[in-house]
């Protein structure tokens, strides 16, 4: 009997954003839960589980074999989008990594995005790098969500090819939108408030340390900048 895969809240939210009938490439797939679950739900036509490390690649292959999906999910070893053929995937998910790594995977694999209708990206930290990449590369941020699981908070960002219209023309406002997420900044759900109150507390701690140092001009400038961020983080987490 095929093992039914159960997803945690974070990956369930990711799967909910995958369009039906997609050819899904899940990059950094590790255990391949996302493509395996999507196949079991009849959501995707085909899947590719990409992994740069042998251990996780073997875990992915074992999971695919366990659910008897070898004919629909290809497990491939390689760096980022290099595992894909040109115009192969219609949806790409990249989850559970830092925002700067997700951005660099997208940047180095631009030539593989030709047929991609949707990017589902789940940065563990530094989501602003992912939003910036989308904005600078002709992708519209179409949805954002944030979930809390085991006391951790995760953002999930969805991009589609097209002209961006969600960001403010005002540079200062746009920078805050890139940091907090334009949709999340509007709706401010509880996990969002928790995330940013924690970030404000971290900055507060750093500011406390800085206050004990020699007050050079550069340090004072940094403190002013950090206070501005901390105050904004506190404001949005009210
Ligand atoms: C923390 S795990 C996340 C696994 C899964 N995506 C999830 O969200 O639960 C990150 C995975 O990304 C893989 N990885 C890191 N850099 C990668 C790259 N450049 N290309 C492909 N996989 C990568 C790692 O080997 C690791 O298995």
Short mmCIF file of C-alpha atoms and ligand atoms in Angstrom, two decimals, residues 8 10-11 14 26-34 50-57 76 78-81 83 93-97 101 104-105 122 124, ligand 1:
data_model
loop_
_atom_site.label_atom_id
_atom_site.label_comp_id
_atom_site.label_asym_id
_atom_site.label_seq_id
_atom_site.Cartn_x
_atom_site.Cartn_y
_atom_site.Cartn_z
CA UNK A 8 3.41 20.33 7.98
CA UNK A 10 4.58 25.41 6.06
CA UNK A 11 4.85 22.94 3.19
CA UNK A 14 3.55 25.95 -0.35
CA UNK A 26 11.17 21.46 -6.27
CA UNK A 27 14.72 22.68 -5.79
CA UNK A 28 16.52 21.76 -2.57
CA UNK A 29 13.85 19.10 -2.23
CA UNK A 30 15.60 17.02 0.46
CA UNK A 31 12.95 14.42 1.38
CA UNK A 32 10.88 15.34 -1.74
CA UNK A 33 7.75 15.76 0.38
CA UNK A 34 6.44 18.60 -1.79
CA UNK A 50 16.52 18.75 -7.37
CA UNK A 51 19.22 18.38 -4.73
CA UNK A 52 22.79 19.57 -4.57
CA UNK A 53 23.79 17.12 -1.81
CA UNK A 54 23.94 13.35 -2.15
CA UNK A 55 22.38 12.50 1.24
CA UNK A 56 19.19 14.53 0.69
CA UNK A 57 19.07 13.37 -2.95
CA UNK A 76 18.23 14.81 -9.92
CA UNK A 78 22.84 19.24 -9.15
CA UNK A 79 23.14 22.86 -8.19
CA UNK A 80 19.92 24.87 -8.25
CA UNK A 81 18.14 25.13 -11.57
CA UNK A 83 19.15 20.15 -12.98
CA UNK A 93 9.30 25.76 -5.56
CA UNK A 94 12.37 26.60 -3.48
CA UNK A 95 11.77 26.23 0.24
CA UNK A 96 13.54 26.12 3.56
CA UNK A 97 16.62 28.17 2.64
CA UNK A 101 20.49 31.56 -1.43
CA UNK A 104 21.24 33.34 -6.12
CA UNK A 105 19.62 30.08 -7.32
CA UNK A 122 9.75 30.04 1.09
CA UNK A 124 13.47 31.07 6.19
C1 LIG B 1 16.64 22.96 4.91
S1 LIG B 1 16.50 21.95 3.54
C2 LIG B 1 14.86 22.28 3.01
C3 LIG B 1 14.22 21.07 2.43
C4 LIG B 1 12.82 21.29 1.89
N1 LIG B 1 12.84 22.12 0.71
C5 LIG B 1 11.94 21.89 2.93
O1 LIG B 1 11.60 23.07 2.82
O2 LIG B 1 11.58 21.21 3.89
C6 LIG B 1 17.45 22.77 2.29
C7 LIG B 1 17.89 21.81 1.20
O3 LIG B 1 18.38 22.56 0.12
C8 LIG B 1 19.49 21.89 -0.45
N2 LIG B 1 20.25 22.88 -1.19
C9 LIG B 1 21.01 23.89 -0.70
N3 LIG B 1 21.55 24.60 -1.70
C10 LIG B 1 21.11 24.04 -2.85
C11 LIG B 1 21.33 24.31 -4.24
N4 LIG B 1 22.12 25.32 -4.62
N5 LIG B 1 20.72 23.53 -5.15
C12 LIG B 1 19.94 22.50 -4.77
N6 LIG B 1 19.70 22.19 -3.48
C13 LIG B 1 20.28 22.95 -2.53
C14 LIG B 1 20.19 21.28 0.76
O4 LIG B 1 20.98 20.18 0.40
C15 LIG B 1 19.01 20.89 1.65
O5 LIG B 1 18.62 19.56 1.43
#
